[in-house]
Coordinates of C-alpha atoms in Angstrom, one line a residue:
M213 CA 96.1 111.1 137.7
K214 CA 97.2 107.6 138.8
R215 CA 93.7 107.0 140.3
C216 CA 92.3 107.6 136.9
V217 CA 94.6 105.0 135.4
W218 CA 93.5 102.4 137.9
I219 CA 89.9 103.1 137.1
A220 CA 90.6 102.7 133.4
L221 CA 92.4 99.4 133.9
W222 CA 89.6 97.9 135.9
G223 CA 86.8 99.4 134.0
V224 CA 88.2 98.6 130.6
C225 CA 89.7 101.6 128.8
G226 CA 87.9 103.4 126.1
V227 CA 84.5 105.0 125.5
A228 CA 81.1 103.4 125.3
C229 CA 80.8 101.0 122.4
G230 CA 77.5 102.6 121.4
A231 CA 79.1 105.9 120.5
F232 CA 81.3 104.2 117.9
A233 CA 79.2 101.2 116.8
A234 CA 79.4 102.3 113.2
D235 CA 83.1 102.9 113.1
L236 CA 85.3 100.7 111.0
P237 CA 88.2 98.8 112.6
H238 CA 91.1 101.1 112.6
L239 CA 94.5 101.8 114.1
E240 CA 94.5 104.5 116.7
K241 CA 97.2 105.9 119.0
R242 CA 96.1 105.6 122.6
G243 CA 98.5 106.8 125.1
A244 CA 101.7 104.8 124.8
A245 CA 100.4 102.4 122.3
T246 CA 99.0 102.1 118.8
Q247 CA 96.1 99.8 119.0
L248 CA 93.6 98.1 116.8
I249 CA 90.2 99.5 117.7
V250 CA 87.1 97.4 117.0
D251 CA 83.7 98.6 118.0
G252 CA 85.3 101.3 120.1
Q253 CA 87.6 99.1 122.2
P254 CA 91.2 97.8 121.8
Y255 CA 91.3 94.4 120.3
L256 CA 94.1 91.8 120.7
M257 CA 94.2 89.3 117.9
L258 CA 94.7 85.9 119.4
A259 CA 95.1 84.4 116.0
G260 CA 96.3 81.7 113.8
E261 CA 97.0 81.6 110.0
L262 CA 95.5 78.8 108.0
H263 CA 97.5 76.7 105.6
N264 CA 97.6 78.3 102.2
S265 CA 94.9 76.2 100.5
S266 CA 92.5 75.7 103.5
S267 CA 90.2 78.5 102.6
A268 CA 90.0 77.5 98.9
S269 CA 87.0 75.3 99.8
L270 CA 84.2 76.1 102.1
A271 CA 83.3 72.5 102.6
Y272 CA 86.9 71.7 103.7
L273 CA 87.0 74.8 105.9
E274 CA 83.8 73.9 107.7
K275 CA 85.7 70.9 109.2
V276 CA 88.5 73.2 110.4
W277 CA 86.4 75.7 112.5
P278 CA 85.7 73.4 115.5
K279 CA 89.5 72.8 115.9
L280 CA 90.1 76.6 115.9
Q281 CA 87.4 77.0 118.5
K282 CA 89.0 74.4 120.7
L283 CA 92.3 76.3 120.5
N284 CA 90.6 79.4 121.8
L285 CA 91.3 81.7 118.8
N286 CA 89.4 84.9 118.3
T287 CA 90.8 85.7 114.9
V288 CA 91.7 83.7 111.8
L289 CA 94.1 84.8 109.1
A290 CA 92.7 83.3 105.8
P291 CA 93.9 83.7 102.2
V292 CA 91.6 84.9 99.4
S293 CA 93.2 84.2 96.0
W294 CA 93.0 86.3 92.8
E295 CA 92.6 83.2 90.7
Q296 CA 89.4 82.1 92.4
L297 CA 88.0 85.6 92.8
E298 CA 88.4 86.5 89.1
P299 CA 88.5 83.2 87.1
E300 CA 87.7 85.2 83.9
E301 CA 88.7 88.8 83.4
G302 CA 86.0 91.0 84.6
R303 CA 83.8 88.3 86.1
F304 CA 84.1 88.1 89.8
D305 CA 83.0 85.1 91.9
F306 CA 82.5 86.2 95.6
A307 CA 81.2 82.8 96.8
L308 CA 84.4 82.0 98.7
A309 CA 84.7 85.4 100.3
D310 CA 81.0 85.5 101.2
G311 CA 81.2 82.0 102.7
L312 CA 84.3 82.7 104.6
V313 CA 82.7 85.7 106.3
K314 CA 79.5 83.8 107.0
Q315 CA 81.4 80.8 108.5
A316 CA 83.5 83.1 110.7
R317 CA 80.4 84.7 112.1
Q318 CA 78.8 81.3 112.7
H319 CA 81.8 80.3 114.8
D320 CA 82.1 83.7 116.6
M321 CA 85.5 84.6 115.1
R322 CA 87.0 87.6 113.3
L323 CA 89.0 87.5 110.1
V324 CA 92.1 89.0 108.7
L325 CA 92.0 88.4 104.9
L326 CA 95.3 87.7 103.0
W327 CA 95.1 88.9 99.4
F328 CA 97.1 86.4 97.4
G329 CA 97.2 88.5 94.2
S330 CA 100.2 89.3 92.0
W331 CA 102.6 87.5 94.4
K332 CA 102.7 84.9 97.1
N333 CA 106.1 84.1 98.6
G334 CA 107.7 86.0 95.8
V335 CA 106.0 84.1 92.9
S336 CA 102.7 84.6 91.0
S337 CA 101.1 81.2 91.4
Y338 CA 97.9 82.6 92.7
A339 CA 97.3 84.9 89.6
P340 CA 94.4 83.8 87.4
E341 CA 95.0 81.6 84.4
W342 CA 94.2 84.4 81.9
V343 CA 97.1 86.4 83.5
K344 CA 99.5 83.5 83.5
R345 CA 98.9 82.6 79.9
D346 CA 99.3 86.1 78.5
T347 CA 103.0 86.9 79.0
A348 CA 102.9 89.7 76.5
R349 CA 100.2 91.7 78.2
F350 CA 101.3 90.7 81.7
P351 CA 105.1 90.7 81.6
R352 CA 107.3 88.7 83.8
A353 CA 110.4 89.7 85.7
K354 CA 113.6 88.3 84.2
G355 CA 116.6 86.7 86.0
S356 CA 120.1 86.0 84.7
S357 CA 119.3 82.3 84.3
N358 CA 115.8 82.9 82.9
R359 CA 114.4 81.0 85.8
N360 CA 112.1 83.9 86.8
T361 CA 110.6 84.7 83.4
K362 CA 107.5 82.5 83.8
D363 CA 106.4 82.7 87.4
I364 CA 107.1 86.2 88.7
L365 CA 104.9 89.1 87.5
S366 CA 107.0 92.2 86.9
A367 CA 106.5 95.0 89.5
L368 CA 107.3 97.5 86.8
S369 CA 104.3 96.7 84.7
D370 CA 101.4 99.2 84.8
E371 CA 99.2 96.5 83.2
N372 CA 100.0 94.0 85.9
R373 CA 99.3 96.6 88.6
R374 CA 96.0 97.8 87.1
A375 CA 94.6 94.2 86.8
D376 CA 95.6 93.4 90.4
A377 CA 94.2 96.7 91.7
R378 CA 90.8 96.2 89.9
A379 CA 90.4 92.7 91.4
F380 CA 91.4 93.9 94.9
A381 CA 89.0 96.8 94.7
A382 CA 86.2 94.4 93.8
L383 CA 87.0 92.3 96.8
M384 CA 87.0 95.3 99.1
R385 CA 83.7 96.6 97.6
R386 CA 82.1 93.3 98.3
L387 CA 83.4 93.3 101.9
R388 CA 81.8 96.8 102.3
E389 CA 78.5 95.4 101.0
I390 CA 78.4 92.4 103.3
D391 CA 80.4 93.4 106.4
H392 CA 80.3 97.1 107.0
A393 CA 77.9 96.8 109.9
R394 CA 79.3 93.6 111.4
H395 CA 83.1 94.1 111.3
T396 CA 83.9 90.4 110.9
V397 CA 86.9 91.4 108.7
L398 CA 89.3 93.5 110.8
M399 CA 92.3 94.0 108.5
V400 CA 93.7 92.9 105.1
Q401 CA 97.2 91.8 104.1
V402 CA 98.0 92.9 100.6
E403 CA 100.1 90.3 98.7
N404 CA 102.4 87.9 100.6
E405 CA 106.2 88.0 101.2
V406 CA 106.9 89.9 98.0
G407 CA 110.3 90.2 96.3
I408 CA 112.4 88.5 93.7
K409 CA 115.1 85.8 94.0
P410 CA 117.7 84.6 93.4
E411 CA 118.7 87.9 91.8
P412 CA 118.4 91.1 93.9
R413 CA 116.5 92.8 91.1
D414 CA 114.5 92.3 87.9
L415 CA 116.9 92.0 85.0
S416 CA 114.4 92.6 82.2
E417 CA 115.1 95.3 79.6
A418 CA 112.5 97.5 81.2
A419 CA 114.0 97.1 84.6
D420 CA 117.6 97.8 83.3
A421 CA 116.3 101.0 81.7
A422 CA 114.7 102.1 84.9
F423 CA 117.7 101.1 87.0
Q424 CA 120.0 103.2 84.8
G425 CA 117.7 106.2 85.1
A426 CA 117.4 108.7 88.0
V427 CA 116.3 107.8 91.5
P428 CA 112.9 109.4 92.0
Q429 CA 113.1 112.7 93.8
E430 CA 110.2 111.6 96.0
L431 CA 112.4 108.9 97.5
L432 CA 115.4 111.2 98.0
A433 CA 113.3 114.0 99.5
Y434 CA 111.9 111.5 102.0
F435 CA 115.4 110.4 102.9
A436 CA 116.5 114.0 103.4
A437 CA 113.5 114.8 105.6
H438 CA 114.0 111.6 107.7
R439 CA 117.8 111.2 107.7
E440 CA 118.0 110.7 111.4
A441 CA 115.4 107.9 111.3
L442 CA 117.0 105.8 108.5
H443 CA 118.1 102.3 109.3
P444 CA 121.9 102.2 109.7
E445 CA 122.2 99.7 106.8
L446 CA 120.2 102.0 104.5
L447 CA 122.1 105.1 105.7
K448 CA 125.3 103.3 105.0
R449 CA 124.3 102.6 101.4
W450 CA 123.3 106.3 100.9
E451 CA 126.5 107.4 102.5
A452 CA 128.5 105.2 100.1
G453 CA 127.1 107.3 97.3
G454 CA 128.1 110.5 99.0
F455 CA 124.5 111.4 100.2
K456 CA 123.6 112.5 96.7
T457 CA 120.3 114.2 96.2
G458 CA 120.1 113.1 92.6
G459 CA 121.5 110.7 90.0
A460 CA 121.2 107.1 88.8
W461 CA 120.6 104.3 91.3
S462 CA 124.1 103.0 91.4
D463 CA 125.5 106.5 91.9
V464 CA 123.3 107.3 94.7
F465 CA 123.7 104.1 96.6
G466 CA 127.4 103.3 96.2
G467 CA 127.3 100.9 93.3
P468 CA 125.0 98.2 91.7
A469 CA 125.3 95.8 94.7
G470 CA 124.0 98.4 97.2
A471 CA 121.5 99.9 94.8
A472 CA 119.8 96.8 93.5
E473 CA 117.7 96.0 96.6
V474 CA 116.7 99.6 97.1
F475 CA 115.5 99.7 93.5
S476 CA 113.5 96.4 94.0
V477 CA 112.0 97.7 97.2
W478 CA 110.9 101.0 95.5
S479 CA 109.3 99.1 92.6
Y480 CA 107.3 96.8 94.8
A481 CA 106.3 99.5 97.2
R482 CA 105.0 101.8 94.4
Y483 CA 103.0 98.9 92.8
I484 CA 101.5 97.8 96.1
N485 CA 100.7 101.3 97.2
E486 CA 98.4 101.6 94.2
V487 CA 96.7 98.3 94.9
V488 CA 96.1 99.4 98.5
K489 CA 94.8 102.8 97.4
A490 CA 92.3 101.1 95.1
G491 CA 91.1 98.9 97.9
K492 CA 90.8 101.6 100.4
R493 CA 88.7 103.7 98.1
E494 CA 86.1 101.0 98.3
Y495 CA 86.5 100.0 102.0
P496 CA 89.3 101.6 104.1
L497 CA 90.2 98.8 106.5
P498 CA 93.7 98.8 107.9
M499 CA 96.1 97.2 105.5
Y500 CA 99.6 95.8 105.9
V501 CA 102.4 94.1 104.0
N502 CA 104.3 91.2 105.4
A503 CA 108.0 90.2 105.0
W504 CA 110.0 87.0 104.4
L505 CA 112.9 87.7 106.7
P506 CA 116.6 87.3 105.7
A507 CA 118.7 84.9 107.7
P508 CA 121.4 86.8 109.6
G509 CA 124.0 88.1 107.1
A510 CA 122.2 86.8 104.0
P511 CA 122.4 89.0 101.0
A512 CA 119.4 90.2 99.0
G513 CA 118.4 87.4 96.6
N514 CA 118.9 84.7 99.2
Y515 CA 115.6 86.1 100.5
P516 CA 113.0 87.8 98.2
S517 CA 114.6 91.2 97.4
G518 CA 112.0 93.9 97.5
G519 CA 109.9 93.0 100.5
P520 CA 109.6 95.1 103.7
V521 CA 112.6 93.7 105.6
A522 CA 113.6 95.8 108.5
H523 CA 116.5 97.6 106.9
M524 CA 114.3 98.7 104.0
L525 CA 111.2 100.0 105.9
E526 CA 112.0 103.6 105.2
V527 CA 112.0 103.0 101.5
W528 CA 108.6 101.3 101.9
R529 CA 107.3 104.3 103.9
A530 CA 108.4 106.6 101.2
G531 CA 107.0 104.5 98.4
A532 CA 103.8 103.1 100.0
P533 CA 102.3 105.7 102.3
A534 CA 98.9 104.1 102.0
V535 CA 100.1 101.0 103.8
D536 CA 99.3 101.1 107.6
L537 CA 102.1 98.8 108.9
F538 CA 104.7 96.3 108.0
A539 CA 104.7 92.9 109.6
P540 CA 107.5 90.3 110.0
D541 CA 106.9 86.6 109.4
I542 CA 109.1 85.3 112.2
Y543 CA 110.5 81.8 111.9
L544 CA 114.0 82.8 113.0
A545 CA 115.3 82.0 116.5
E546 CA 116.0 85.7 117.2
F547 CA 112.3 86.5 117.9
K548 CA 112.9 89.4 120.3
E549 CA 115.5 91.0 118.0
V550 CA 113.2 90.9 115.0
C551 CA 110.3 92.4 117.0
D552 CA 112.6 95.3 118.1
A553 CA 113.7 95.9 114.5
Y554 CA 110.0 96.3 113.5
V555 CA 108.8 98.6 116.2
R556 CA 111.4 101.3 115.1
N557 CA 109.9 104.7 114.1
G558 CA 106.4 103.9 115.4
N559 CA 105.6 100.8 113.4
P560 CA 103.0 98.8 115.3
L561 CA 104.0 95.2 115.9
M562 CA 101.9 92.5 114.1
I563 CA 103.1 89.0 113.7
P564 CA 101.0 87.3 111.1
E565 CA 103.1 84.2 110.8
T566 CA 105.4 82.4 113.3
R567 CA 106.3 78.9 114.4
R568 CA 103.6 76.9 116.0
D569 CA 105.8 75.0 118.6
E570 CA 105.4 74.9 122.3
D571 CA 107.5 78.0 122.5
A572 CA 104.7 80.0 121.0
C573 CA 103.0 80.5 124.4
A574 CA 105.9 82.5 125.9
R575 CA 106.3 84.4 122.6
A576 CA 102.7 85.4 122.7
Y577 CA 102.9 86.8 126.2
W578 CA 106.0 88.8 125.2
T579 CA 104.4 90.1 122.0
F580 CA 101.5 91.6 123.8
G581 CA 103.2 92.5 127.1
A582 CA 106.6 93.7 126.1
R583 CA 106.1 95.3 122.7
G584 CA 102.4 96.3 122.6
G585 CA 101.6 93.8 119.9
L586 CA 98.4 93.8 117.9
C587 CA 98.4 90.2 116.8
F588 CA 100.2 86.9 117.4
S589 CA 99.5 84.2 114.8
P590 CA 101.2 80.9 114.3
F591 CA 101.1 79.5 110.8
G592 CA 99.2 76.3 109.8
I593 CA 97.1 76.7 112.9
E594 CA 94.8 73.8 112.1
S595 CA 97.7 71.4 112.3
L596 CA 98.0 71.9 116.1
P597 CA 96.6 69.1 118.3
D598 CA 93.6 70.1 120.4
D599 CA 95.6 70.0 123.6
H600 CA 98.5 72.2 122.4
P601 CA 99.7 74.5 125.1
L602 CA 98.7 77.5 123.1
R603 CA 95.1 76.6 123.8
D604 CA 95.5 77.4 127.5
A605 CA 97.7 80.5 126.8
Y606 CA 95.0 81.9 124.5
A607 CA 92.3 81.3 127.1
L608 CA 94.4 83.1 129.6
L609 CA 95.1 86.1 127.2
A610 CA 91.4 86.3 126.3
Q611 CA 90.5 86.9 129.9
L612 CA 93.2 89.5 130.3
S613 CA 92.6 91.3 127.0
P614 CA 90.6 94.2 128.5
L615 CA 93.3 94.8 131.1
I616 CA 96.2 94.4 128.5
G617 CA 94.6 96.9 126.2
A618 CA 94.3 99.5 129.0
A619 CA 97.8 98.8 130.3
Q620 CA 99.4 99.1 126.9
A621 CA 97.9 102.6 126.5
A622 CA 98.9 103.5 130.0
G623 CA 102.5 102.2 129.6
L624 CA 102.0 99.9 132.6
I625 CA 102.8 96.5 131.2
T626 CA 105.9 94.4 130.5
A627 CA 106.8 90.8 129.9
A628 CA 109.5 88.2 130.4
Y629 CA 110.5 85.5 127.9
Q630 CA 113.6 83.3 128.2
Q631 CA 114.3 83.1 124.5
D632 CA 117.4 80.9 124.7
P633 CA 118.0 79.1 128.0
S634 CA 121.5 78.2 126.9
K635 CA 122.4 81.9 126.6
D636 CA 119.9 83.9 128.6
K637 CA 120.5 84.5 132.3
P638 CA 118.2 82.6 134.7
E639 CA 117.2 85.9 136.2
E640 CA 116.5 89.4 134.9
V641 CA 115.1 92.7 136.0
L642 CA 112.4 94.5 134.1
V643 CA 111.3 98.0 134.5
L644 CA 107.6 98.7 134.9
G645 CA 106.8 102.3 135.7
D646 CA 108.0 103.1 139.2
W647 CA 108.8 99.5 139.9
N648 CA 111.5 96.9 139.1
V649 CA 110.1 93.4 138.3
L650 CA 112.5 90.7 139.5
V651 CA 112.1 87.6 137.3
K652 CA 113.5 84.2 137.9
Y653 CA 113.0 81.6 135.2
V654 CA 112.2 78.1 136.4
K655 CA 111.6 74.8 134.6
D656 CA 108.7 73.6 136.6
G657 CA 105.4 73.4 134.8
L658 CA 106.7 74.1 131.3
P659 CA 105.3 72.4 128.3
R660 CA 107.6 70.0 126.5
N661 CA 110.3 72.1 124.6
G662 CA 108.5 75.2 125.8
R663 CA 110.1 78.3 127.3
S664 CA 109.4 80.4 130.5
G665 CA 107.3 83.5 129.8
A666 CA 104.9 85.8 131.6
L667 CA 103.4 89.2 131.3
V668 CA 103.2 91.6 134.2
L669 CA 100.8 94.6 134.4
Q670 CA 100.2 97.1 137.1
S671 CA 96.6 97.3 138.1
G672 CA 96.8 99.5 141.2
P673 CA 99.2 101.7 143.2
E674 CA 100.8 98.5 144.8
T675 CA 98.9 95.8 142.9
F676 CA 100.1 93.7 139.9
I677 CA 98.8 91.0 137.6
V678 CA 101.3 88.3 136.7
A679 CA 100.2 85.7 134.1
G680 CA 102.1 82.9 132.3
Q681 CA 104.2 80.0 133.5
G682 CA 107.7 79.0 134.5
V683 CA 108.5 82.1 136.5
E684 CA 109.0 83.5 140.0
V685 CA 108.4 87.2 140.4
G686 CA 109.2 89.8 143.0
F687 CA 109.0 93.6 143.0
G688 CA 111.2 96.5 144.1
A689 CA 110.3 100.2 144.2
R690 CA 112.2 102.7 142.1
T691 CA 111.0 105.8 143.9
P692 CA 112.1 107.5 147.1
G693 CA 110.5 106.1 150.2
P694 CA 110.8 103.1 152.5
R695 CA 113.7 100.9 151.2
Q696 CA 112.2 97.4 151.4
T697 CA 109.5 96.0 149.2
Q698 CA 107.7 92.9 150.3
I699 CA 104.8 90.8 149.0
L700 CA 101.7 91.4 151.0
S701 CA 99.5 88.8 149.4
V702 CA 99.3 86.5 146.3
E703 CA 96.0 85.3 144.9
M704 CA 95.4 82.8 142.0
G705 CA 92.3 83.4 140.0
R706 CA 90.6 84.5 136.7
V707 CA 89.5 87.7 135.1
E708 CA 85.9 88.3 134.3
K709 CA 84.8 91.4 132.4
G710 CA 88.0 93.2 133.4
R711 CA 87.9 92.3 137.1
F712 CA 90.0 89.8 138.9
V713 CA 88.2 87.0 140.7
C714 CA 90.1 85.3 143.5
E715 CA 89.9 81.4 143.4
L716 CA 92.7 80.6 145.9
R717 CA 94.8 82.7 148.3
L718 CA 98.4 81.5 148.2
N719 CA 101.0 81.4 151.0
G720 CA 103.5 79.1 152.6
D721 CA 105.0 76.6 150.1
E722 CA 103.1 78.2 147.2
T723 CA 104.9 81.6 147.7
G724 CA 108.0 80.8 149.8
A725 CA 106.2 82.5 152.7
N726 CA 105.3 85.5 150.5
Y727 CA 108.8 85.8 149.2
R728 CA 107.9 85.3 145.5
A729 CA 104.8 85.0 143.3
K730 CA 105.3 81.7 141.6
I731 CA 103.9 80.0 138.5
P732 CA 103.5 77.1 139.1
A733 CA 102.6 77.9 142.7
F734 CA 104.0 74.5 143.9
A735 CA 105.1 71.8 141.5
S736 CA 104.4 69.1 144.0
N737 CA 100.8 69.9 144.4
L738 CA 99.4 68.1 141.4
F739 CA 95.8 69.1 142.2
L740 CA 96.8 72.7 141.2
E741 CA 97.7 71.4 137.7
P742 CA 101.2 72.9 137.7
A743 CA 101.6 72.5 133.9
K744 CA 98.9 75.1 133.3
P745 CA 99.5 78.8 132.9
R746 CA 98.0 80.9 135.7
I747 CA 96.9 84.4 136.6
L748 CA 98.0 85.8 139.9
R749 CA 97.1 89.1 141.6
V750 CA 100.1 90.3 143.7
R751 CA 99.9 93.0 146.3
V752 CA 103.1 94.5 147.7
Y753 CA 104.0 97.0 150.5
R754 CA 107.1 99.0 151.5
H755 CA 108.9 99.3 154.8
D756 CA 112.1 100.3 156.3

C-alpha cells in the first residue's frame, strides 16, 4: 500500500489527462483532500486578485499581464461587473469578458472571475445605472439613519434577484460558448463580501414583516439534522430560544439581537443561491461566496451582517446549497485561526484575498501544506514590485505542485509558519504520518518583515521534501523500532515534472554535520543566495 503512495507521489497522482480532457474544472474528494481538478489533475491556484477596476479596461489590463508573469502567477482573480455587462436592460456586452479570457490565454494564465453584481463590499455600486435609478422597481434596504436606502439593494426583493440572476446566467452562457473546451476560467465568485452595515439587518417595512414572521422550516430542519455540527456561537443563539423548532425569529434565536444576523444571513443566502443556480444551469463551474471577516469580538453591523462569516456557515449551507464553498478574505493577523474556522465540516480552504506583504510567502506554504488549500491570492497583486519575495515562493510552489497535490490526497504533507515571533515558540513539533517533524525557526535568509515558513511532504518511506525558508528541520519516528532517527543525506535542488533533481549535496556547515536540514543552508555562503527559498530532499535512517 505504501509503495503505491510513493509511486503516486513521484508519478503525479491522478489518471491520464486524455480520459478527462472534456471535463469541466470541478471540486473532487481525493483521499484526505478536496481538490480542484482541472483537465484531470489537481490544480493549485498560485494566484493574485486584481484591484477592483483593473479589469474594467482591456487596454489597461494589457499593461498588467507582464507584471503578473514576472511574479509567477498561474491564476488571476478578476472582477466582471454587472454595470458593464448589461449597460441597458436586456442588452449584454461581452467584450470585456471575451477579452479577459483571450488575454489570459495569451499570457498562459487561468482565471477566477468575480461577479460584482448586486453587491460588492456590501453596497451596490456595480449595479447598472438602470437599476440604480429605479428605486421603486429595485428596492433598497433601509437603515435606522436612512444611510442605506440609496446604495444597498434589498436581499428580500424578488425583482432584484431575478435581474441579477438573468445577467449572471448570460455571463455563464457566454463562458460556456467561448471556454468550454479550453477551461481558462476555473471558478466563479458570486457577489463580493455581502451584508448590511451599520445595522445588523434590513429595517425596511418588508424586512420588518419578514422578521416578525416564522423562521422557515427548511432552516430549522437543517439545524435539527446537523445539531452536532453547528458552530458554538450559532448553537448558543438557538439554545437561548430553547431550541425551538418553530416560531418567529426573535423567539427562536433568543431575542432581536441574536436573531438579526441569522435573519440577514438567511436572506442573502437564499438570494445568492438562486443567482448561483441560474448560472450553473448555463455552465456549472465551481462557485463560491467570500466573506468580509469580523474583527475579534465585533458585533454584527461593524462588519457586513449577512455574509458567510465562520459562525454563520451552517445557515449559509442550509440556505445556499448550490454554493460549493465559502471563502474568507483574510486581512486579520490571526491567519491560522481564520483558516481553521473555515475548514470545519469539510469546507475546502480557498483564500481569494489576503495581505500582499512579505509575510505572504510563509502563509502560502502553510495554506497549501497545512490545510490542503485550493488557492492563495493576495489582493491588489499588480501593486507588488517585480522582485517581491512572493515571486520566488510561487516559482518554488509551481515546481512542487504535482507533489503537493498527491501528498494532500495521501495525507502526507504538513507545514510550519511562525505567525507571530513575539508569541510563537521558536521551535515546534509537527505530526506527519508516522513521523514527527522537528522545526526550529531561524531569522537567517528571511525577506524584510517576512516570517519563517516551510512545507514538508513525505515522498518515500524515509524520504522527505522540505521547501521554504527560515527553518531548520529534523525528524523522529513515531512507530516501534530503532529508537534513534538521524539524517542520512540532504540535497538541494529543483523539481521537474514531479521528480526531484539534485543540484548540490549538502553536509558539514550546511547541515551541522547532518544534524538538521537547513534553509538557508549556510547564511555565510553568499554564493548560495541565502535569501532565496529552497527545496531540499532529506533522507533519514533509524538506529539503536
